[in-house]
Tab-separated table of C-alpha atoms in Angstrom:
chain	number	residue	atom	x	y	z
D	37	UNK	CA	110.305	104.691	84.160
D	38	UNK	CA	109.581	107.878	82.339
D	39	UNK	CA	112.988	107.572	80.537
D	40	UNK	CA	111.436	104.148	78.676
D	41	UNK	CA	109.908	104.365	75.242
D	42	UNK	CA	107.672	102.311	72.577
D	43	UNK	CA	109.346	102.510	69.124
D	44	UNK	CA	108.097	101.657	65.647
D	45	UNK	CA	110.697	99.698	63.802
D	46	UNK	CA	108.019	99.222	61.070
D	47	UNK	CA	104.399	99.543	60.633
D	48	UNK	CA	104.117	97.396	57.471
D	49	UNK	CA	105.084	93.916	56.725
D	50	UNK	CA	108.666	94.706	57.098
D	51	UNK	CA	110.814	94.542	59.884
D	52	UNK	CA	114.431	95.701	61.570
D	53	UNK	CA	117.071	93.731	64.090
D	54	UNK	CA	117.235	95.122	67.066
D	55	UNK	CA	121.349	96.456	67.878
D	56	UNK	CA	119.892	98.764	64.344
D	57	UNK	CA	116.613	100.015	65.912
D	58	UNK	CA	118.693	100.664	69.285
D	59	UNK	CA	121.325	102.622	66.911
D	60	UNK	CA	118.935	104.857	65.358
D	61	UNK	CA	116.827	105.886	68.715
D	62	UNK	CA	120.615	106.422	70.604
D	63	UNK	CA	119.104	104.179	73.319
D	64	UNK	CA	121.069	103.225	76.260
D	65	UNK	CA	119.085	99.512	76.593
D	66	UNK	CA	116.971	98.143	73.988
D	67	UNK	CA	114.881	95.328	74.076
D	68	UNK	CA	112.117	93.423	71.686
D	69	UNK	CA	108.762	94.546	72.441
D	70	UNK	CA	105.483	93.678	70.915
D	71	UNK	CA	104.092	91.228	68.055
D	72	UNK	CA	103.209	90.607	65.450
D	73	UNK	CA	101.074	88.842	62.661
D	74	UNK	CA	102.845	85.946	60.344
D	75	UNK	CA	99.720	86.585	58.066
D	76	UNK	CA	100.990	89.965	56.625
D	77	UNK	CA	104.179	90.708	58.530
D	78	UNK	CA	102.117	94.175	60.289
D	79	UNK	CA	102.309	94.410	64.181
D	80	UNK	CA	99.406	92.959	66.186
D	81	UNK	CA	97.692	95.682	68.195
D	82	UNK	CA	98.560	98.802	69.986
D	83	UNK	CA	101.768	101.034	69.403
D	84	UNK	CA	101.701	104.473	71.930
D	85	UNK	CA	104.524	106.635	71.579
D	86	UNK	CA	104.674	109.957	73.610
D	87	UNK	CA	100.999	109.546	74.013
D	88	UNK	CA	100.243	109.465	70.839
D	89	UNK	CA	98.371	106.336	69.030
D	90	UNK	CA	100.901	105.620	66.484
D	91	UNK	CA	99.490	102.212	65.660
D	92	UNK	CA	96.315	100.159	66.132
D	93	UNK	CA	96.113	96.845	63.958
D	94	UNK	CA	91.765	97.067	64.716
D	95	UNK	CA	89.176	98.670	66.928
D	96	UNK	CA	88.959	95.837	69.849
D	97	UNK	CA	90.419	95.667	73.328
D	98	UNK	CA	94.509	94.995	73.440
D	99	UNK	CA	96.226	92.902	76.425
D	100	UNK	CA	98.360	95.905	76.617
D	101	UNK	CA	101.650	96.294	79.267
D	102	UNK	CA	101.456	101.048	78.952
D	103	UNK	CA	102.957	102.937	80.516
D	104	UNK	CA	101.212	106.598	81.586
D	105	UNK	CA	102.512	110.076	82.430
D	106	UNK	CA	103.197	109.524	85.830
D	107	UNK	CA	105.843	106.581	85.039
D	108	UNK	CA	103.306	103.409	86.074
D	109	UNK	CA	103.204	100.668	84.133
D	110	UNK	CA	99.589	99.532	83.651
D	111	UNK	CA	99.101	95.964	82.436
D	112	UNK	CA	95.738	95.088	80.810
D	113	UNK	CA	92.979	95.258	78.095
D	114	UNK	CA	93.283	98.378	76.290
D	115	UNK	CA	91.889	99.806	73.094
D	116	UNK	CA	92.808	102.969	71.101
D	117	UNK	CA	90.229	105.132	72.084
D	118	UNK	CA	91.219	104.399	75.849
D	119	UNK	CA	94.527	105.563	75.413
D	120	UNK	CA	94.308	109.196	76.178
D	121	UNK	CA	91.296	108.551	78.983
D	122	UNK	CA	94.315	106.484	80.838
D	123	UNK	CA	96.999	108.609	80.239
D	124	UNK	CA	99.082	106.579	77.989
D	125	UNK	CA	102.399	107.482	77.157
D	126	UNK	CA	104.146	104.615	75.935
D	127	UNK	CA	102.557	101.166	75.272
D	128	UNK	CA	102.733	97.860	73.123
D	129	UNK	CA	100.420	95.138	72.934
D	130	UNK	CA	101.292	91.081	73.711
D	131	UNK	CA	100.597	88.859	76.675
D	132	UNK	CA	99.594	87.189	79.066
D	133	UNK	CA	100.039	89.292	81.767
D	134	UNK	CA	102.058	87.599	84.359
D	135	UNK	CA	101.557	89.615	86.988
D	136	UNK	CA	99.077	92.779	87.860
D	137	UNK	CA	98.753	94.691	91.260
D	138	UNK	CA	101.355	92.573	92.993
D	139	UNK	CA	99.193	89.067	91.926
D	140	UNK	CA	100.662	86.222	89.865
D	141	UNK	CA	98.598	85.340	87.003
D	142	UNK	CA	97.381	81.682	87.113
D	143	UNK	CA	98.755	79.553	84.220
D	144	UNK	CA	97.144	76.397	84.198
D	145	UNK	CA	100.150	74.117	82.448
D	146	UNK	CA	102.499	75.179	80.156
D	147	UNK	CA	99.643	78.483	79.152
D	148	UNK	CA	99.716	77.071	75.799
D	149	UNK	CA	103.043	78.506	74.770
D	150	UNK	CA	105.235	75.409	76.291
D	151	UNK	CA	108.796	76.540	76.592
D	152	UNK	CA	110.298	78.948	74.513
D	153	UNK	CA	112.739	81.976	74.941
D	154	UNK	CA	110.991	84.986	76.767
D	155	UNK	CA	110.498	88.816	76.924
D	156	UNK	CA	109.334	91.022	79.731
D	157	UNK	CA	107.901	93.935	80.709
D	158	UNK	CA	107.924	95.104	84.168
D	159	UNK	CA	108.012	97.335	87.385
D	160	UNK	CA	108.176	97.128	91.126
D	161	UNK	CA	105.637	98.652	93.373
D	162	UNK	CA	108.954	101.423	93.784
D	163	UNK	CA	108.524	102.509	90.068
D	164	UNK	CA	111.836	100.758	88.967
D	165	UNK	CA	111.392	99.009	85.454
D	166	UNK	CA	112.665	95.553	85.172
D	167	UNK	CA	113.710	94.025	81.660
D	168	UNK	CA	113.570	90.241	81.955
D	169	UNK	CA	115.124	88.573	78.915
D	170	UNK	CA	115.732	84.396	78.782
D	171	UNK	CA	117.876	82.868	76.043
D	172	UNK	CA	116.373	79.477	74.759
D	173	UNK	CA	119.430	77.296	73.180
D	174	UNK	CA	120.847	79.928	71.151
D	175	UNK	CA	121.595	80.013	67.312
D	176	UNK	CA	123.921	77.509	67.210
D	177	UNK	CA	121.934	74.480	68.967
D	178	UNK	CA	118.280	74.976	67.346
D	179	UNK	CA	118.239	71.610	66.303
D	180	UNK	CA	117.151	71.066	69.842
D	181	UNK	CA	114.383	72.967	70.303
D	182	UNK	CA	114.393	76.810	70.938
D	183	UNK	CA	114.650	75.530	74.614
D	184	UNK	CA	113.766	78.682	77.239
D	185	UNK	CA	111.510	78.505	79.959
D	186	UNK	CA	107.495	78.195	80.980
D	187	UNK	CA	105.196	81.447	81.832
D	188	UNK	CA	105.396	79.707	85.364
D	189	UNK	CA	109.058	79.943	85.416
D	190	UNK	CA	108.616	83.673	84.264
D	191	UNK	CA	106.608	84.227	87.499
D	192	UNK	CA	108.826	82.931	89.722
D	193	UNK	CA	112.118	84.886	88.284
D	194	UNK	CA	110.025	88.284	88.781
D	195	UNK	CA	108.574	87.688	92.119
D	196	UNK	CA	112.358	86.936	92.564
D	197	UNK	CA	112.711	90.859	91.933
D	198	UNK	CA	109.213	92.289	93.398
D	199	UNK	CA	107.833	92.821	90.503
D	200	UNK	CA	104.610	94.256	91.196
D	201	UNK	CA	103.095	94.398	87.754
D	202	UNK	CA	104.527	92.133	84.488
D	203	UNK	CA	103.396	91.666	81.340
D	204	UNK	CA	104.601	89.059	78.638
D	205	UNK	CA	106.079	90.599	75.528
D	206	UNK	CA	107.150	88.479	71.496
D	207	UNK	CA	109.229	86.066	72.559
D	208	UNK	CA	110.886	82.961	70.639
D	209	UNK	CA	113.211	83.861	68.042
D	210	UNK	CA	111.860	87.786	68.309
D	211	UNK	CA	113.827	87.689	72.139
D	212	UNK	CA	116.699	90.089	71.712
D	213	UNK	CA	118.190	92.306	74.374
D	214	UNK	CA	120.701	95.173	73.003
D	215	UNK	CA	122.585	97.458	75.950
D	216	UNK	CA	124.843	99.821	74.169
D	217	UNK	CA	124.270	98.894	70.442
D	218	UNK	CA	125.484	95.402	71.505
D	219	UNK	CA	123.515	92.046	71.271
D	220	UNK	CA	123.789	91.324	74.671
D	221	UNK	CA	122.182	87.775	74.885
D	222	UNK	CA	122.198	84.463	71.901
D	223	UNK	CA	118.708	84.777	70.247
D	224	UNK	CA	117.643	81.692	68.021
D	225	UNK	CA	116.742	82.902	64.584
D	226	UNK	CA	119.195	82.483	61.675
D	227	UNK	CA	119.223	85.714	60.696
D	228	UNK	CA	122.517	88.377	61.350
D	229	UNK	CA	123.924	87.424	64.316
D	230	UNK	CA	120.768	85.233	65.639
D	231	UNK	CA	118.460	88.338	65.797
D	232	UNK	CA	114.994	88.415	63.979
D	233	UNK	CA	113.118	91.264	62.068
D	234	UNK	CA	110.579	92.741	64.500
D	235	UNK	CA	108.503	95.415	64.338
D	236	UNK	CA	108.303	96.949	67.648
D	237	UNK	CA	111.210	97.434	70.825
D	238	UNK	CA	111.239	99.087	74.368
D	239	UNK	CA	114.322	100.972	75.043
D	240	UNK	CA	115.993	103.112	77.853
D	241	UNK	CA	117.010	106.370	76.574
């Protein structure tokens, strides 16, 4: 867990794909992390990076998946000024939270989202970090729908692999997954090679 790291693509309305932002930080894995706002393009709130607040898009409270020195991922409200008081060393903001202290959130219906291609964040009570990404219908077949899966089917996948704490990161057509400089799975945005501009990614170094 301590190997894993929040990175900045862009901090303005701007964005990157993510086999580029993976290039640049030599990471091993490299997956989409936080979002952001269609209003002005600028990520939505917190961005901690070697515990230090690179980002904060206001002064409120963040649903926030960070994790601290010791390697635990923490999953819940957050705002800048808590970041150092909790140790912080890497964290992005999104949601829900799926799953905290070993118990699954409880989405009433489809949580509002309905079905769409997914992102995760998460760890098992053993420290190891699990990356959860779900294709929706790819590229190719978006006339359908971007297809994916519920936050309920999210749930059951990572209590599939003890996840112990989960958050929910930018999914739809921001849901990339890079090992190696490679796009690994089909995103759904008609951009290069299906992958959208984001603003924020995880990766394994």
């Amino acid at each position: 867990p301590k190997r894993v790291e929040a990175v900045a693509a862009s901090t303005t309305g701007s964005g990157r794909i993510l086999s580029d932002i993976s290039k640049d930080n030599d990471a091993i894995l490299a997956m989409n992390g936080g979002g952001y706002s269609w209003a002005n393009g600028k990520p939505t709130g917190l961005i901690v990076h070697n515990s230090e607040l690179v980002y904060a898009s206001g002064y409120g409270s963040y649903l926030t998946g960070g994790i601290n020195e010791d390697g635990i991922l923490f999953v819940g409200n957050m705002s800048a000024s808590e970041v150092k008081d909790k140790k912080i060393k890497e964290a992005l903001s999104f949601g829900p939270a799926l799953i905290v202290n070993g118990k699954a959130a409880e989405i009433q219906g489809t949580g509002g989202s309905g079905m769409n291609p997914r992102t995760v964040l998460a760890q098992r009570k053993d420290g190891i970090i699990l990356f959860l990404v779900v294709n929706g219908y790819g590229q190719k077949l978006s006339w359908k729908g971007r297809g994916g899966v519920y936050y309920s089917d999210l749930i059951t996948i990572l209590q599939r692999y003890n996840a112990y704490n989960a958050i929910n990161m930018d999914g739809g057509s921001s849901t990339t997954l890079v090992i190696n400089h490679e796009l690994i799975n089909s995103p759904c945005e008609p951009q290069k090679e299906g992958q959208d501009f984001i603003r924020t990614a995880w990766i394994l170094k």
